[in-house]
Short mmCIF file of C-alpha atoms and ligand atoms in Angstrom, two decimals:
data_model
loop_
_atom_site.label_atom_id
_atom_site.label_comp_id
_atom_site.label_asym_id
_atom_site.label_seq_id
_atom_site.Cartn_x
_atom_site.Cartn_y
_atom_site.Cartn_z
CA MET G 244 -66.91 -12.12 65.17
CA ASN G 245 -70.69 -12.49 64.86
CA ASN G 246 -72.27 -11.63 68.21
CA SER G 247 -75.93 -11.89 67.16
CA GLY G 248 -76.59 -14.90 69.46
CA LYS G 249 -75.13 -13.02 72.42
CA PHE G 250 -77.17 -9.88 71.66
CA GLU G 251 -80.30 -12.06 71.43
CA THR G 252 -79.59 -13.66 74.84
CA ASN G 253 -79.15 -10.17 76.31
CA ARG G 254 -82.32 -8.87 74.64
CA LYS G 255 -84.39 -11.67 76.19
CA THR G 256 -82.90 -11.03 79.63
CA TRP G 257 -83.52 -7.28 79.38
CA ASN G 258 -87.09 -7.97 78.23
CA ALA G 259 -87.64 -10.03 81.38
CA LYS G 260 -86.08 -7.32 83.56
CA VAL G 261 -88.51 -4.62 82.43
CA ALA G 262 -91.57 -5.74 84.45
CA VAL G 263 -89.39 -6.49 87.51
CA HIS G 264 -87.68 -3.08 87.29
CA ALA G 265 -90.93 -1.18 86.72
CA GLU G 266 -92.24 -2.63 90.02
CA SER G 267 -88.98 -2.17 91.95
CA GLU G 268 -88.22 0.34 94.71
CA PHE G 269 -84.98 1.06 92.83
CA TYR G 270 -86.80 2.73 89.92
CA GLU G 271 -89.34 4.60 92.17
CA MET G 272 -92.00 4.54 89.46
CA GLN G 273 -94.66 6.37 91.47
CA ASN G 274 -92.30 9.23 92.36
CA PHE G 275 -91.17 9.37 88.73
CA ARG G 276 -94.80 9.51 87.54
CA ASN G 277 -95.39 12.34 90.03
CA GLY G 278 -92.59 14.38 88.47
CA LYS G 279 -89.37 13.32 90.25
CA THR G 280 -86.40 13.24 87.90
CA SER G 281 -84.58 9.92 87.53
CA LEU G 282 -81.34 11.77 86.70
CA ASN G 283 -78.44 12.17 89.14
CA LYS G 284 -76.15 15.08 89.99
CA TYR G 285 -73.32 14.04 87.64
CA GLU G 286 -75.40 14.04 84.48
CA LEU G 287 -77.58 16.99 85.50
CA ASP G 288 -74.46 19.14 86.06
CA ALA G 289 -72.93 17.92 82.80
CA VAL G 290 -75.82 18.52 80.41
CA GLY G 291 -76.83 21.92 81.80
CA ASP G 292 -79.67 23.77 80.10
CA ILE G 293 -80.99 21.47 77.37
CA SER G 294 -84.18 23.30 76.61
CA GLY G 295 -84.91 23.15 72.87
CA LYS G 296 -81.99 20.78 72.18
CA ARG G 297 -82.34 17.59 70.16
CA LEU G 298 -81.07 14.72 72.26
CA LEU G 299 -80.40 11.07 71.38
CA HIS G 300 -80.42 8.75 74.40
CA LEU G 301 -78.58 5.47 73.80
CA GLN G 302 -79.70 2.33 75.67
CA CYS G 303 -82.58 4.13 77.35
CA HIS G 304 -84.11 1.07 79.11
CA PHE G 305 -87.81 1.87 79.70
CA GLY G 306 -87.30 5.57 79.26
CA GLN G 307 -87.25 7.17 82.71
CA ASP G 308 -84.07 9.13 81.96
CA THR G 309 -85.20 9.98 78.42
CA LEU G 310 -88.48 11.31 79.79
CA SER G 311 -86.70 13.19 82.58
CA LEU G 312 -84.57 14.86 79.89
CA ALA G 313 -87.77 15.60 77.92
CA ARG G 314 -89.26 17.23 81.03
CA MET G 315 -86.23 19.55 80.98
CA GLY G 316 -87.32 20.76 77.55
CA ALA G 317 -85.17 18.63 75.21
CA LYS G 318 -86.65 16.93 72.15
CA CYS G 319 -85.59 13.37 72.94
CA THR G 320 -85.24 10.11 71.06
CA GLY G 321 -84.46 6.96 73.05
CA VAL G 322 -82.97 3.77 71.59
CA ASP G 323 -82.91 0.31 73.17
CA ILE G 324 -82.60 -3.31 72.05
CA SER G 325 -85.41 -4.49 74.35
CA ASP G 326 -88.85 -4.37 72.74
CA GLU G 327 -90.52 -4.66 76.18
CA ALA G 328 -88.51 -1.66 77.41
CA ILE G 329 -89.46 0.41 74.37
CA LYS G 330 -93.15 -0.55 74.75
CA LEU G 331 -93.18 0.66 78.35
CA ALA G 332 -91.23 3.82 77.44
CA LYS G 333 -93.84 4.67 74.80
CA ARG G 334 -96.67 4.03 77.28
CA LEU G 335 -95.06 6.31 79.88
CA ASN G 336 -94.47 9.00 77.27
CA ALA G 337 -98.17 8.96 76.33
CA GLU G 338 -99.37 8.78 79.93
CA LEU G 339 -97.16 11.73 80.99
CA LYS G 340 -98.08 13.69 77.84
CA LEU G 341 -94.45 14.16 76.81
CA ASP G 342 -93.13 14.28 73.24
CA ALA G 343 -90.18 11.84 73.27
CA SER G 344 -89.91 9.16 70.62
CA PHE G 345 -88.49 5.67 71.07
CA VAL G 346 -86.86 3.24 68.65
CA CYS G 347 -86.21 -0.45 69.25
CA CYS G 348 -82.87 -1.51 67.76
CA ASN G 349 -79.37 -2.59 68.59
CA VAL G 350 -77.57 0.63 69.51
CA LEU G 351 -74.86 -0.23 66.98
CA ASP G 352 -77.52 -0.13 64.22
CA THR G 353 -78.97 3.24 65.28
CA SER G 354 -78.10 4.98 62.00
CA GLU G 355 -80.11 2.36 60.06
CA TYR G 356 -83.22 3.51 61.95
CA ILE G 357 -82.58 7.19 62.65
CA SER G 358 -81.29 9.76 60.16
CA GLU G 359 -81.75 12.84 62.33
CA LYS G 360 -78.70 14.70 63.69
CA PHE G 361 -78.59 15.68 67.36
CA ASP G 362 -77.17 18.43 69.56
CA ILE G 363 -76.50 15.90 72.32
CA VAL G 364 -75.90 12.15 72.38
CA PHE G 365 -76.30 10.83 75.93
CA THR G 366 -75.78 7.46 77.61
CA SER G 367 -75.58 6.47 81.27
CA TYR G 368 -74.89 3.76 83.88
CA GLY G 369 -74.69 0.24 82.54
CA THR G 370 -74.44 0.68 78.78
CA ILE G 371 -71.08 0.06 77.08
CA GLY G 372 -70.61 -3.23 78.94
CA TRP G 373 -73.23 -4.74 76.59
CA LEU G 374 -71.17 -3.93 73.50
CA PRO G 375 -68.30 -6.06 72.18
CA ASP G 376 -66.37 -3.26 70.47
CA LEU G 377 -66.53 0.50 70.95
CA LYS G 378 -65.26 1.48 67.49
CA PRO G 379 -68.64 1.10 65.67
CA TRP G 380 -70.40 2.65 68.67
CA ALA G 381 -68.15 5.74 68.55
CA LYS G 382 -68.54 6.02 64.79
CA MET G 383 -72.34 5.99 65.10
CA ILE G 384 -72.14 8.69 67.81
CA SER G 385 -69.98 10.91 65.61
CA VAL G 386 -72.32 10.45 62.62
CA ARG G 387 -75.46 11.26 64.65
CA LEU G 388 -73.99 14.44 66.23
CA LYS G 389 -74.40 17.83 64.62
CA PRO G 390 -71.21 19.89 64.30
CA GLY G 391 -70.93 21.76 67.60
CA GLY G 392 -72.88 19.04 69.43
CA PHE G 393 -71.56 16.96 72.30
CA PHE G 394 -71.51 13.37 73.51
CA TYR G 395 -71.77 12.64 77.23
CA ILE G 396 -71.37 9.35 79.06
CA VAL G 397 -71.50 8.64 82.78
CA GLU G 398 -70.71 5.01 83.47
CA PHE G 399 -69.48 2.54 86.06
CA HIS G 400 -65.70 2.45 86.18
CA PRO G 401 -64.00 -0.45 84.33
CA ILE G 402 -62.13 -1.45 87.51
CA ALA G 403 -65.50 -2.26 89.11
CA TRP G 404 -66.15 -4.79 86.31
CA MET G 405 -62.98 -6.75 87.06
CA PHE G 406 -64.72 -8.43 90.01
CA ASP G 407 -66.92 -11.49 90.18
CA TYR G 408 -69.77 -10.38 92.46
CA SER G 409 -71.45 -13.80 92.52
CA VAL G 410 -69.15 -14.80 95.38
CA SER G 411 -68.73 -13.15 98.77
CA PRO G 412 -66.42 -11.36 99.19
CA PRO G 413 -66.09 -10.52 95.46
CA VAL G 414 -62.89 -11.70 93.79
CA MET G 415 -60.91 -10.00 91.05
CA LYS G 416 -61.44 -12.36 88.12
CA TYR G 417 -61.84 -10.49 84.80
CA GLY G 418 -59.23 -8.62 82.80
CA TYR G 419 -59.29 -4.80 82.83
CA HIS G 420 -59.42 -4.78 79.04
CA GLN G 421 -60.04 -8.41 78.17
CA LYS G 422 -61.53 -8.93 74.72
CA GLU G 423 -63.46 -12.16 75.43
CA ALA G 424 -67.09 -11.92 76.45
CA ILE G 425 -67.99 -12.56 80.08
CA TYR G 426 -71.03 -14.83 80.52
CA GLU G 427 -72.99 -14.66 83.76
CA GLU G 428 -76.14 -16.43 84.90
CA TYR G 429 -77.70 -15.45 88.22
CA GLU G 430 -80.98 -14.98 90.05
CA GLY G 431 -82.32 -11.45 90.65
CA THR G 432 -81.30 -8.11 89.18
CA TYR G 433 -79.50 -5.02 90.46
CA ALA G 434 -82.90 -3.38 90.94
CA ASP G 435 -84.48 -6.28 92.82
CA LYS G 436 -82.07 -8.77 94.34
CA ASN G 437 -84.97 -10.91 95.65
CA SER G 438 -86.58 -11.39 92.26
CA LYS G 439 -86.68 -14.98 91.08
CA MET G 440 -85.97 -14.03 87.48
CA VAL G 441 -82.82 -15.58 86.05
CA SER G 442 -80.51 -13.22 84.19
CA LYS G 443 -78.43 -14.80 81.43
CA GLU G 444 -76.12 -12.25 79.91
CA TYR G 445 -72.97 -11.58 77.94
CA GLY G 446 -70.88 -8.54 78.78
CA TRP G 447 -67.59 -7.04 77.66
CA ASN G 448 -65.03 -5.04 79.64
CA HIS G 449 -63.75 -1.77 78.18
CA SER G 450 -60.80 0.16 79.51
CA LEU G 451 -60.83 3.95 79.82
CA GLY G 452 -58.17 3.96 77.08
CA GLU G 453 -60.55 2.15 74.74
CA VAL G 454 -63.39 4.59 75.51
CA ILE G 455 -61.25 7.68 74.95
CA THR G 456 -59.42 6.37 71.88
CA SER G 457 -62.61 5.17 70.18
CA LEU G 458 -64.10 8.66 70.54
CA SER G 459 -60.99 10.59 69.53
CA GLU G 460 -60.38 8.33 66.51
CA VAL G 461 -63.72 9.44 65.03
CA GLY G 462 -62.72 13.08 65.37
CA LEU G 463 -64.41 13.96 68.66
CA TYR G 464 -62.58 16.36 70.95
CA ILE G 465 -62.35 15.05 74.53
CA GLU G 466 -63.32 17.89 76.87
CA TYR G 467 -62.81 15.82 80.00
CA LEU G 468 -62.47 12.41 81.55
CA ARG G 469 -63.47 12.50 85.22
CA GLU G 470 -63.29 9.66 87.73
CA HIS G 471 -65.33 9.60 90.93
CA ASP G 472 -65.29 7.56 94.14
CA ALA G 473 -69.02 7.87 94.74
CA SER G 474 -71.84 6.21 92.80
CA PRO G 475 -75.45 7.38 92.89
CA TYR G 476 -76.44 3.70 92.92
CA ASP G 477 -75.81 1.21 95.72
CA ILE G 478 -75.15 -1.69 93.35
CA PHE G 479 -71.79 -3.05 94.52
CA PRO G 480 -71.33 -4.94 97.81
CA GLY G 481 -70.10 -3.12 100.92
CA LEU G 482 -70.60 0.50 99.82
CA LEU G 483 -71.19 3.21 102.43
CA LYS G 484 -73.60 6.13 102.01
CA ASN G 485 -71.94 9.55 102.23
CA LYS G 486 -73.29 13.02 103.16
CA GLU G 487 -74.46 13.60 99.59
CA GLU G 488 -76.49 10.35 99.67
CA MET G 489 -74.02 8.70 97.29
CA PHE G 490 -72.31 5.34 97.75
CA ALA G 491 -68.54 4.76 98.00
CA LEU G 492 -66.10 2.04 98.99
CA PRO G 493 -65.05 2.44 102.65
CA ASN G 494 -61.35 2.50 101.61
CA LYS G 495 -61.91 4.43 98.33
CA MET G 496 -59.29 2.20 96.71
CA TYR G 497 -60.53 2.79 93.18
CA PRO G 498 -63.14 4.96 91.46
CA LEU G 499 -66.65 3.62 90.83
CA ILE G 500 -67.80 6.09 88.19
CA PHE G 501 -66.33 7.92 85.22
CA GLU G 502 -67.68 10.66 82.97
CA VAL G 503 -66.53 11.71 79.51
CA LYS G 504 -67.70 14.73 77.57
CA ALA G 505 -66.60 14.94 73.92
CA THR G 506 -67.45 17.59 71.36
CA LYS G 507 -67.88 17.40 67.62
CA ASN G 508 -66.16 20.63 66.68
CA SER G 509 -67.34 22.33 63.51
CA THR G 510 -63.71 22.92 62.55
CA THR G 511 -62.31 19.40 63.03
CA LYS G 512 -62.83 16.56 60.59
CA ALA G 513 -65.18 14.08 62.27
CA VAL G 514 -66.34 10.78 60.78
CA GLU G 515 -69.49 11.43 58.77
CA SER G 516 -70.66 8.10 57.38
C1 LIG E 74 -78.73 -0.68 82.79
S1 LIG E 74 -79.74 -0.15 81.45
C2 LIG E 74 -79.08 1.43 81.19
C3 LIG E 74 -80.11 2.51 81.29
C4 LIG E 74 -80.25 3.37 82.50
N1 LIG E 74 -79.06 3.54 83.25
C5 LIG E 74 -81.38 2.92 83.36
O1 LIG E 74 -81.13 2.36 84.43
O2 LIG E 74 -82.54 3.12 82.99
C6 LIG E 74 -79.04 -1.03 80.06
C7 LIG E 74 -79.94 -0.98 78.82
O3 LIG E 74 -79.11 -1.34 77.68
C8 LIG E 74 -79.93 -2.07 76.78
N2 LIG E 74 -79.07 -2.78 75.85
C9 LIG E 74 -78.24 -3.82 76.09
N3 LIG E 74 -77.57 -4.17 74.97
C10 LIG E 74 -77.99 -3.32 73.99
C11 LIG E 74 -77.67 -3.17 72.61
N4 LIG E 74 -76.77 -3.95 72.01
N5 LIG E 74 -78.30 -2.21 71.91
C12 LIG E 74 -79.23 -1.41 72.51
N6 LIG E 74 -79.57 -1.50 73.80
C13 LIG E 74 -78.95 -2.44 74.55
C14 LIG E 74 -80.79 -2.95 77.66
O4 LIG E 74 -81.94 -3.41 76.99
C15 LIG E 74 -81.08 -1.99 78.83
O5 LIG E 74 -82.31 -1.36 78.66
#
């Protein structure tokens, strides 16, 4: 199936989100400029000491996380489909005198634009839901990793994407692993609910089975799959803040976040091209 029209709709929406997000309280731009990391406990614990590592950040938005990783000493490259996001990421990189580089492309086409191999491939919060099929995504990740390198994802849990949040209370409407795209059109964004911008976007649901199988089928070794009740972001209705300043459902009926770490072992046969 050719999804170029859907990617183009998403690109335009993400372009429009950039200015709104850069001004939003959610993204705390002034604190970020002053040195505050935009990374959360899950990913900070997972990546550990990345000083001197080469890191590829998939779907980097306007680069706050990429630049936070660069501040930790990694040599970072960020990729995103939104040209407005990449423009702002490059401006921030120059302003903060960091040495990250940024590439504007569909994440699935990364290897057409980047030939470097990386110690770490990283992606976080709100990424795979913009991709129709995880097989080409996993293949690209395997190809871009050096032997011995690792892939890390922290992402919203697929159960959370089964709900239609445009109604109150939200209703369970979408299949856990439905193949068809989900089209949504709404005012505002997760970072500024009062914004008048209209988001028009296509998304796809991916089960945990699809995530894990896509990575293992390209020869990556799954170190862990972790599921968590608490999200660092207050983006779903009715969440309560806990002692760690994270947000969880009052009844903790299902997890909101998952993490996967997968390694490209030098001894196993991973997909190379
Ligand atoms: C929610 S952000 C994720 C980044 C990060 N969590 C943040 O908040 O900065 C999603 C990003 O994915 C990008 N994106 C969506 N579809 C894409 C695609 N097919 N290829 C590359 N980037 C894509 C969007 O432009 C957006 O910047």
